[in-house]
């Protein structure tokens, strides 16, 4: 049984075809620059195995349907294809950003679900319209194949009101649905299940703090397997310092800067989302470049790294207070899985809280779930995330009831 996972962006589609019996990825890829004169399609069959084969195409894709049609050609190609025809696709799982308070679980897509995704366009202006476009492409290209929406906000639905409400006038929650929703939910949920397996504990007895550190970064406080708090908020801008996003700042900075510089709300939003974070401090947002620069003595690069690790550490402390007895702090995503410097900086001088990092183990790369702790009350785990597999599994669960 194969499930096609689609993550549709405004001008891109990320996809992966997964064999659910073996959990192996049959192929994965990315269509970019949809609607531009020259688009780009990068396709890999049997990714990350000895049989991996890469295909790169530069051609125009007028719209998402055209891009996805080309993907179907590649998937079913008589030489390099991984399935004979579309009938070998059991279902399609779609990553959707925001289901608000109306969709709290993965759901089979129907007209009502599409209306809800549409209703939340104003709160997820970049993602929800693109996610809906992906669903409509699937309906057109795969008639009769069921689609399931898996929402980034789902995992955080268990937060209590005291954690998800902002201390603003209550009417802003009632009238405008202004509240913390949280994001990266599929990743936090996947690593929670994997951490339970690794520690040999039932998920509903697991108390952990998950750190998803990629270009976007968020943390989650998980008590008895359920999210009780998270760093991202109404939008994915709140919380940790990220590649280009500022994370937590004093909200009074926004009107202050707008008044002083005359920039508009939209421009301020762009500054906070695209020109801040690591990039705002040192001009770079790829952590590998930042390490190379700081090792050459670039002080701004060092400062950016120090600020990011400091803010993660601060939330580890806060979430330890929230969760109580913590089984483990879990690192995942590009930086969390690969950056030994970041993990070491976050866990440094945390012995009084029960975290003892094994620096030797921390410095080795394995690509599998493992502990980098040398004892102490709180384990420190690296768990590779797999959001596509989580979406595919949720898709099958929904369809099988
Ligand atoms: P996205 O949020 O786009 O999915 P990823 O999870 O792929 O992001 O993470 C991207 C981040 O991971 C980048 O900042 C990149 O520099 C960082 N990264 C990837 N590999 C390494 C590495 N070996 N060392 C340090 N940082 C790394």
Short mmCIF file of C-alpha atoms and ligand atoms in Angstrom, two decimals:
data_model
loop_
_atom_site.label_atom_id
_atom_site.label_comp_id
_atom_site.label_asym_id
_atom_site.label_seq_id
_atom_site.Cartn_x
_atom_site.Cartn_y
_atom_site.Cartn_z
CA UNK A 1 0.00 0.00 0.00
CA UNK A 2 1.50 3.34 -1.12
CA UNK A 3 0.66 6.77 0.23
CA UNK A 4 1.60 9.95 -1.59
CA UNK A 5 2.44 12.82 0.76
CA UNK A 6 2.06 16.33 -0.61
CA UNK A 7 3.29 19.54 1.00
CA UNK A 8 2.13 22.27 -1.31
CA UNK A 9 3.61 25.77 -1.01
CA UNK A 10 2.74 28.98 -2.83
CA UNK A 11 5.14 28.26 -5.72
CA UNK A 12 6.39 24.79 -4.85
CA UNK A 13 5.26 21.23 -4.17
CA UNK A 14 7.25 18.85 -1.97
CA UNK A 15 6.19 15.23 -2.34
CA UNK A 16 7.09 11.75 -1.24
CA UNK A 17 5.66 8.32 -2.10
CA UNK A 18 5.87 5.91 0.83
CA UNK A 19 5.37 2.15 0.90
CA UNK A 20 3.44 1.68 4.13
CA UNK A 21 4.38 -1.97 4.63
CA UNK A 22 8.12 -1.25 4.67
CA UNK A 23 7.87 2.47 5.58
CA UNK A 24 10.43 3.02 2.80
CA UNK A 25 10.34 6.11 0.66
CA UNK A 26 9.91 5.01 -2.99
CA UNK A 27 10.64 8.49 -4.27
CA UNK A 28 10.67 12.07 -3.11
CA UNK A 29 11.14 15.43 -4.69
CA UNK A 30 10.44 19.10 -5.03
CA UNK A 31 8.86 21.15 -7.80
CA UNK A 32 9.93 24.78 -7.46
CA UNK A 33 9.30 28.13 -9.17
CA UNK A 34 5.84 27.13 -10.35
CA UNK A 35 4.43 29.87 -12.61
CA UNK A 36 7.90 31.29 -13.44
CA UNK A 37 9.42 31.15 -16.96
CA UNK A 38 11.74 28.32 -15.89
CA UNK A 39 10.78 26.00 -13.09
CA UNK A 40 12.84 23.31 -11.38
CA UNK A 41 12.00 19.72 -10.52
CA UNK A 42 14.33 17.64 -8.38
CA UNK A 43 13.30 14.00 -8.10
CA UNK A 44 14.96 11.12 -6.24
CA UNK A 45 13.99 7.47 -6.51
CA UNK A 46 14.73 5.27 -3.47
CA UNK A 47 16.25 8.23 -1.58
CA UNK A 48 19.07 7.64 0.90
CA UNK A 49 19.63 4.04 -0.23
CA UNK A 50 22.29 2.48 -2.47
CA UNK A 51 19.70 2.46 -5.28
CA UNK A 52 19.15 6.23 -5.09
CA UNK A 53 18.83 7.91 -8.49
CA UNK A 54 18.49 11.66 -8.97
CA UNK A 55 16.71 13.42 -11.81
CA UNK A 56 16.83 17.21 -12.19
CA UNK A 57 14.68 19.04 -14.73
CA UNK A 58 14.53 22.71 -15.62
CA UNK A 59 11.30 23.48 -17.44
CA UNK A 60 8.25 25.69 -17.10
CA UNK A 61 5.35 24.59 -14.91
CA UNK A 62 2.42 26.89 -15.62
CA UNK A 63 0.64 25.98 -12.38
CA UNK A 64 0.53 23.38 -9.59
CA UNK A 65 -1.44 20.93 -11.76
CA UNK A 66 1.22 21.09 -14.50
CA UNK A 67 3.98 20.54 -11.94
CA UNK A 68 2.25 17.60 -10.33
CA UNK A 69 1.44 16.06 -13.74
CA UNK A 70 5.16 15.99 -14.47
CA UNK A 71 5.76 14.31 -11.11
CA UNK A 72 3.17 11.62 -11.96
CA UNK A 73 5.01 11.04 -15.28
CA UNK A 74 8.26 10.48 -13.38
CA UNK A 75 6.70 8.24 -10.73
CA UNK A 76 5.07 6.01 -13.37
CA UNK A 77 7.86 6.22 -15.98
CA UNK A 78 8.46 2.84 -17.68
CA UNK A 79 12.22 2.88 -16.89
CA UNK A 80 12.78 5.03 -13.82
CA UNK A 81 9.27 4.90 -12.34
CA UNK A 82 8.57 3.30 -8.98
CA UNK A 83 4.95 2.24 -9.64
CA UNK A 84 3.14 1.05 -12.79
CA UNK A 85 0.29 3.53 -12.69
CA UNK A 86 -1.71 5.84 -10.45
CA UNK A 87 -3.97 3.00 -9.28
CA UNK A 88 -1.09 1.88 -7.03
CA UNK A 89 -1.59 4.99 -4.90
CA UNK A 90 -3.93 4.13 -2.03
CA UNK A 91 -4.34 7.62 -0.61
CA UNK A 92 -2.89 11.11 -0.51
CA UNK A 93 -1.82 12.79 2.72
CA UNK A 94 -1.63 16.59 2.67
CA UNK A 95 0.29 18.72 5.09
CA UNK A 96 -1.98 21.63 6.06
CA UNK A 97 -0.79 24.48 8.27
CA UNK A 98 -3.80 25.58 10.21
CA UNK A 99 -7.12 23.98 11.11
CA UNK A 100 -7.80 26.43 13.94
CA UNK A 101 -10.21 25.20 16.59
CA UNK A 102 -12.51 23.59 14.01
CA UNK A 103 -10.23 20.81 12.81
CA UNK A 104 -8.44 19.27 15.74
CA UNK A 105 -7.48 15.92 14.18
CA UNK A 106 -6.36 14.59 10.81
CA UNK A 107 -9.44 14.39 8.63
CA UNK A 108 -10.62 12.96 5.31
CA UNK A 109 -10.93 15.91 2.99
CA UNK A 110 -14.47 16.83 2.00
CA UNK A 111 -16.19 20.11 1.11
CA UNK A 112 -16.56 21.07 4.80
CA UNK A 113 -12.85 20.53 5.48
CA UNK A 114 -11.94 22.62 2.45
CA UNK A 115 -14.24 25.41 3.69
CA UNK A 116 -12.50 25.37 7.07
CA UNK A 117 -9.05 25.55 5.45
CA UNK A 118 -10.39 28.51 3.42
CA UNK A 119 -11.84 30.15 6.53
CA UNK A 120 -8.35 30.18 8.07
CA UNK A 121 -6.66 31.86 5.09
CA UNK A 122 -6.34 35.13 7.06
CA UNK A 123 -4.42 33.38 9.87
CA UNK A 124 -2.19 31.33 7.55
CA UNK A 125 -2.00 33.59 4.47
CA UNK A 126 1.14 32.01 3.03
CA UNK A 127 0.35 28.36 3.68
CA UNK A 128 -3.37 27.59 3.85
CA UNK A 129 -4.19 28.79 0.29
CA UNK A 130 -1.22 26.83 -1.08
CA UNK A 131 -2.20 23.74 0.94
CA UNK A 132 -5.73 23.94 -0.45
CA UNK A 133 -4.30 24.30 -3.98
CA UNK A 134 -2.41 21.02 -3.38
CA UNK A 135 -5.64 19.31 -2.34
CA UNK A 136 -7.42 20.55 -5.47
CA UNK A 137 -4.55 19.37 -7.67
CA UNK A 138 -4.83 15.91 -6.12
CA UNK A 139 -8.58 15.86 -6.73
CA UNK A 140 -8.01 16.71 -10.36
CA UNK A 141 -5.13 14.32 -11.03
CA UNK A 142 -6.19 11.41 -8.82
CA UNK A 143 -9.99 11.23 -9.04
CA UNK A 144 -11.43 8.72 -6.60
CA UNK A 145 -8.23 8.53 -4.48
CA UNK A 146 -9.03 9.75 -0.95
CA UNK A 147 -7.17 12.77 0.43
CA UNK A 148 -6.49 13.30 4.13
CA UNK A 149 -5.47 16.61 5.69
CA UNK A 150 -2.85 16.41 8.45
CA UNK A 151 -2.60 19.72 10.29
CA UNK A 152 0.48 21.33 11.85
CA UNK A 153 -1.71 22.61 14.66
CA UNK A 154 -3.28 19.25 15.63
CA UNK A 155 -0.74 18.04 18.15
CA UNK A 156 -1.04 21.27 20.13
CA UNK A 157 -4.80 21.04 20.62
CA UNK A 158 -4.28 19.54 24.07
CA UNK A 159 -2.80 22.76 25.47
CA UNK A 160 -4.85 24.13 28.37
CA UNK A 161 -6.44 27.56 28.02
CA UNK A 162 -3.95 29.12 30.41
CA UNK A 163 -1.19 28.16 27.94
CA UNK A 164 -2.89 28.98 24.66
CA UNK A 165 -4.57 32.29 25.56
CA UNK A 166 -2.77 35.61 25.31
CA UNK A 167 -3.37 38.17 28.06
CA UNK A 168 -5.16 40.49 25.61
CA UNK A 169 -8.83 41.49 25.79
CA UNK A 170 -10.77 38.20 25.80
CA UNK A 171 -12.90 39.52 22.92
CA UNK A 172 -9.86 39.22 20.63
CA UNK A 173 -9.98 35.48 21.19
CA UNK A 174 -13.74 35.31 20.73
CA UNK A 175 -14.00 37.63 17.74
CA UNK A 176 -10.68 37.18 15.97
CA UNK A 177 -9.56 33.70 17.19
CA UNK A 178 -6.34 35.27 18.45
CA UNK A 179 -4.67 32.51 20.48
CA UNK A 180 -1.60 30.26 20.45
CA UNK A 181 -2.03 27.47 17.88
CA UNK A 182 1.53 26.12 17.65
CA UNK A 183 3.15 24.58 14.58
CA UNK A 184 5.55 21.75 13.53
CA UNK A 185 2.96 19.46 15.16
CA UNK A 186 3.66 16.47 12.91
CA UNK A 187 7.33 16.59 13.80
CA UNK A 188 6.75 16.98 17.54
CA UNK A 189 4.24 14.10 17.45
CA UNK A 190 6.54 11.84 15.42
CA UNK A 191 9.55 12.34 17.69
CA UNK A 192 7.36 11.88 20.78
CA UNK A 193 6.29 8.43 19.54
CA UNK A 194 9.89 7.57 18.63
CA UNK A 195 11.17 8.76 22.02
CA UNK A 196 8.61 6.52 23.76
CA UNK A 197 9.84 3.55 21.69
CA UNK A 198 13.47 4.40 22.38
CA UNK A 199 12.94 4.76 26.12
CA UNK A 200 10.63 1.72 26.26
CA UNK A 201 7.84 3.73 27.90
CA UNK A 202 4.15 3.99 26.93
CA UNK A 203 3.57 7.29 25.11
CA UNK A 204 0.91 8.33 27.61
CA UNK A 205 3.45 8.15 30.44
CA UNK A 206 6.12 10.09 28.62
CA UNK A 207 7.26 13.53 29.81
CA UNK A 208 9.62 15.22 27.38
CA UNK A 209 10.71 18.52 25.91
CA UNK A 210 11.09 18.41 22.13
CA UNK A 211 13.30 20.88 20.27
CA UNK A 212 12.61 21.05 16.52
CA UNK A 213 15.53 23.15 15.30
CA UNK A 214 15.57 23.70 11.54
CA UNK A 215 15.18 26.90 9.54
CA UNK A 216 12.01 27.31 11.55
CA UNK A 217 12.45 26.38 15.21
CA UNK A 218 9.95 25.45 17.89
CA UNK A 219 9.85 23.61 21.19
CA UNK A 220 7.10 21.66 22.85
CA UNK A 221 6.42 20.74 26.49
CA UNK A 222 4.92 17.25 26.51
CA UNK A 223 3.33 15.75 29.61
CA UNK A 224 1.94 12.21 29.54
CA UNK A 225 2.46 12.18 25.77
CA UNK A 226 0.37 15.32 25.23
CA UNK A 227 1.41 18.83 24.30
CA UNK A 228 0.86 21.20 27.24
CA UNK A 229 2.72 24.20 25.81
CA UNK A 230 4.69 25.21 22.76
CA UNK A 231 6.81 28.17 21.69
CA UNK A 232 5.12 29.12 18.41
CA UNK A 233 1.90 31.07 18.66
CA UNK A 234 -0.85 32.52 16.51
CA UNK A 235 1.71 32.32 13.71
CA UNK A 236 5.08 30.54 13.36
CA UNK A 237 6.85 33.80 14.28
CA UNK A 238 6.72 33.51 18.06
CA UNK A 239 9.14 31.70 20.34
CA UNK A 240 12.72 30.75 19.52
CA UNK A 241 15.14 32.77 17.43
CA UNK A 242 15.15 31.17 13.95
CA UNK A 243 16.99 31.36 10.63
CA UNK A 244 15.26 34.55 9.50
CA UNK A 245 12.46 34.97 12.09
CA UNK A 246 12.91 36.96 15.27
CA UNK A 247 10.85 34.84 17.67
CA UNK A 248 9.92 36.49 20.99
CA UNK A 249 10.35 40.23 21.11
CA UNK A 250 8.69 42.99 23.12
CA UNK A 251 5.48 43.66 21.13
CA UNK A 252 5.90 47.40 21.76
CA UNK A 253 8.91 47.29 19.41
CA UNK A 254 6.52 46.90 16.48
CA UNK A 255 4.65 50.24 16.75
CA UNK A 256 7.86 51.96 17.93
CA UNK A 257 9.82 50.95 14.81
CA UNK A 258 6.87 51.61 12.50
CA UNK A 259 6.42 55.12 13.87
CA UNK A 260 10.14 55.91 13.80
CA UNK A 261 10.83 54.58 10.30
CA UNK A 262 7.45 54.99 8.61
CA UNK A 263 7.38 51.39 7.38
CA UNK A 264 3.99 49.72 6.92
CA UNK A 265 2.60 46.78 8.88
CA UNK A 266 3.32 44.50 5.90
CA UNK A 267 6.92 45.72 5.72
CA UNK A 268 7.38 45.24 9.46
CA UNK A 269 6.00 41.72 9.09
CA UNK A 270 8.57 41.03 6.36
CA UNK A 271 11.39 42.38 8.55
CA UNK A 272 10.39 40.09 11.42
CA UNK A 273 9.84 37.01 9.23
CA UNK A 274 12.55 37.32 6.60
CA UNK A 275 15.26 39.70 7.79
CA UNK A 276 15.62 38.86 11.48
CA UNK A 277 16.79 35.89 13.54
CA UNK A 278 20.28 34.59 12.70
CA UNK A 279 20.22 36.51 9.41
CA UNK A 280 19.30 39.76 11.13
CA UNK A 281 22.21 39.50 13.55
CA UNK A 282 25.02 38.21 11.29
CA UNK A 283 23.72 38.27 7.72
CA UNK A 284 23.71 34.45 7.41
CA UNK A 285 20.97 31.99 8.19
CA UNK A 286 22.54 28.63 7.35
CA UNK A 287 24.04 27.29 10.56
CA UNK A 288 26.92 25.63 8.67
CA UNK A 289 27.99 29.03 7.28
CA UNK A 290 27.67 30.56 10.73
CA UNK A 291 29.99 27.93 12.24
CA UNK A 292 32.55 28.44 9.45
CA UNK A 293 32.42 32.21 10.01
CA UNK A 294 32.65 32.12 13.80
CA UNK A 295 35.62 29.75 13.62
CA UNK A 296 37.32 32.41 11.49
CA UNK A 297 36.66 34.97 14.21
CA UNK A 298 33.45 36.58 12.89
CA UNK A 299 32.04 38.12 16.08
CA UNK A 300 28.52 38.67 14.73
CA UNK A 301 28.31 35.00 13.74
CA UNK A 302 29.38 34.03 17.27
CA UNK A 303 26.81 36.41 18.72
CA UNK A 304 24.02 34.98 16.53
CA UNK A 305 24.92 31.45 17.64
CA UNK A 306 25.11 32.48 21.31
CA UNK A 307 21.75 34.25 21.15
CA UNK A 308 20.03 31.27 19.55
CA UNK A 309 21.44 28.70 21.97
CA UNK A 310 20.69 30.99 24.95
CA UNK A 311 17.04 31.30 23.95
CA UNK A 312 16.66 27.53 23.49
CA UNK A 313 18.23 26.97 26.91
CA UNK A 314 15.86 29.50 28.46
CA UNK A 315 12.85 27.58 27.12
CA UNK A 316 14.29 24.23 28.28
CA UNK A 317 14.27 25.70 31.80
CA UNK A 318 10.77 27.13 31.40
CA UNK A 319 9.35 23.89 30.03
CA UNK A 320 11.03 21.83 32.76
CA UNK A 321 9.10 23.93 35.23
CA UNK A 322 5.89 23.29 33.27
CA UNK A 323 6.31 19.53 32.73
CA UNK A 324 7.68 18.52 36.13
CA UNK A 325 9.60 15.20 36.09
CA UNK A 326 11.15 15.25 32.61
CA UNK A 327 12.28 11.96 31.01
CA UNK A 328 14.24 13.54 28.19
CA UNK A 329 15.10 16.60 26.17
CA UNK A 330 14.86 15.64 22.49
CA UNK A 331 16.71 17.33 19.62
CA UNK A 332 15.44 17.01 16.05
CA UNK A 333 15.47 18.61 12.54
CA UNK A 334 18.44 20.04 10.59
CA UNK A 335 20.22 21.78 13.48
CA UNK A 336 18.87 19.55 16.26
CA UNK A 337 20.06 16.37 14.53
CA UNK A 338 23.31 17.58 12.99
CA UNK A 339 24.75 20.40 15.04
CA UNK A 340 26.81 19.17 17.95
CA UNK A 341 27.83 22.74 18.85
CA UNK A 342 24.21 23.82 19.35
CA UNK A 343 23.33 20.76 21.46
CA UNK A 344 26.45 21.24 23.59
CA UNK A 345 25.76 24.94 24.13
CA UNK A 346 22.12 24.30 25.11
CA UNK A 347 22.98 21.49 27.55
CA UNK A 348 26.07 23.15 29.03
CA UNK A 349 25.89 23.98 32.76
CA UNK A 350 22.53 22.26 33.14
CA UNK A 351 23.73 19.58 35.57
CA UNK A 352 21.75 21.21 38.40
CA UNK A 353 18.63 20.42 36.35
CA UNK A 354 19.66 16.79 35.76
CA UNK A 355 21.13 17.12 32.26
CA UNK A 356 24.59 15.61 31.77
CA UNK A 357 25.67 15.67 28.13
CA UNK A 358 28.26 13.14 26.91
CA UNK A 359 30.36 15.41 24.70
CA UNK A 360 32.13 12.54 22.94
CA UNK A 361 28.86 10.84 22.00
CA UNK A 362 27.42 14.23 21.06
CA UNK A 363 30.24 14.72 18.55
CA UNK A 364 29.58 11.54 16.56
CA UNK A 365 27.04 11.35 13.73
CA UNK A 366 24.84 8.28 13.45
CA UNK A 367 21.57 9.30 11.74
CA UNK A 368 19.50 7.13 14.09
CA UNK A 369 17.69 7.72 17.38
CA UNK A 370 20.18 7.71 20.25
CA UNK A 371 21.03 9.07 23.67
CA UNK A 372 23.86 11.56 24.16
CA UNK A 373 23.53 11.66 27.92
CA UNK A 374 26.02 10.19 30.36
CA UNK A 375 23.54 9.64 33.15
CA UNK A 376 21.55 12.10 35.21
CA UNK A 377 17.82 12.35 35.76
CA UNK A 378 17.00 13.72 32.33
CA UNK A 379 18.04 11.85 29.18
CA UNK A 380 19.22 13.82 26.14
CA UNK A 381 18.10 12.29 22.85
CA UNK A 382 18.71 12.92 19.17
CA UNK A 383 15.76 11.65 17.16
CA UNK A 384 15.66 12.15 13.39
CA UNK A 385 12.28 13.53 12.43
CA UNK A 386 10.21 12.18 9.55
CA UNK A 387 7.22 14.42 8.98
CA UNK A 388 6.29 12.71 5.69
CA UNK A 389 6.06 9.29 7.33
CA UNK A 390 4.00 10.77 10.17
CA UNK A 391 1.59 12.30 7.62
CA UNK A 392 1.38 9.01 5.69
CA UNK A 393 0.68 7.04 8.88
CA UNK A 394 -1.98 9.53 9.99
CA UNK A 395 -3.56 9.27 6.53
CA UNK A 396 -3.87 5.49 6.78
CA UNK A 397 -5.19 5.73 10.36
CA UNK A 398 -7.95 8.14 9.29
CA UNK A 399 -9.01 6.02 6.33
CA UNK A 400 -9.01 2.78 8.29
CA UNK A 401 -11.02 4.46 11.03
P1 LIG B 1 13.56 23.29 7.33
O1 LIG B 1 12.97 24.07 8.46
O2 LIG B 1 13.75 24.07 6.08
O3 LIG B 1 12.94 21.91 7.13
P2 LIG B 1 15.90 21.77 8.18
O4 LIG B 1 15.29 20.94 9.24
O5 LIG B 1 16.35 21.10 6.93
O6 LIG B 1 15.04 23.04 7.83
O7 LIG B 1 17.17 22.51 8.85
C1 LIG B 1 17.91 23.47 8.17
C2 LIG B 1 19.00 23.97 9.10
O8 LIG B 1 19.80 22.87 9.52
C3 LIG B 1 19.94 24.97 8.43
O9 LIG B 1 20.20 26.05 9.32
C4 LIG B 1 21.19 24.17 8.24
O10 LIG B 1 22.33 24.96 8.28
C5 LIG B 1 21.16 23.26 9.45
N1 LIG B 1 22.07 22.12 9.27
C6 LIG B 1 21.97 21.11 8.41
N2 LIG B 1 23.06 20.29 8.52
C7 LIG B 1 23.85 20.82 9.48
C8 LIG B 1 25.09 20.47 10.08
N3 LIG B 1 25.77 19.40 9.68
N4 LIG B 1 25.59 21.26 11.05
C9 LIG B 1 24.92 22.36 11.45
N5 LIG B 1 23.75 22.75 10.94
C10 LIG B 1 23.22 22.00 9.98
#
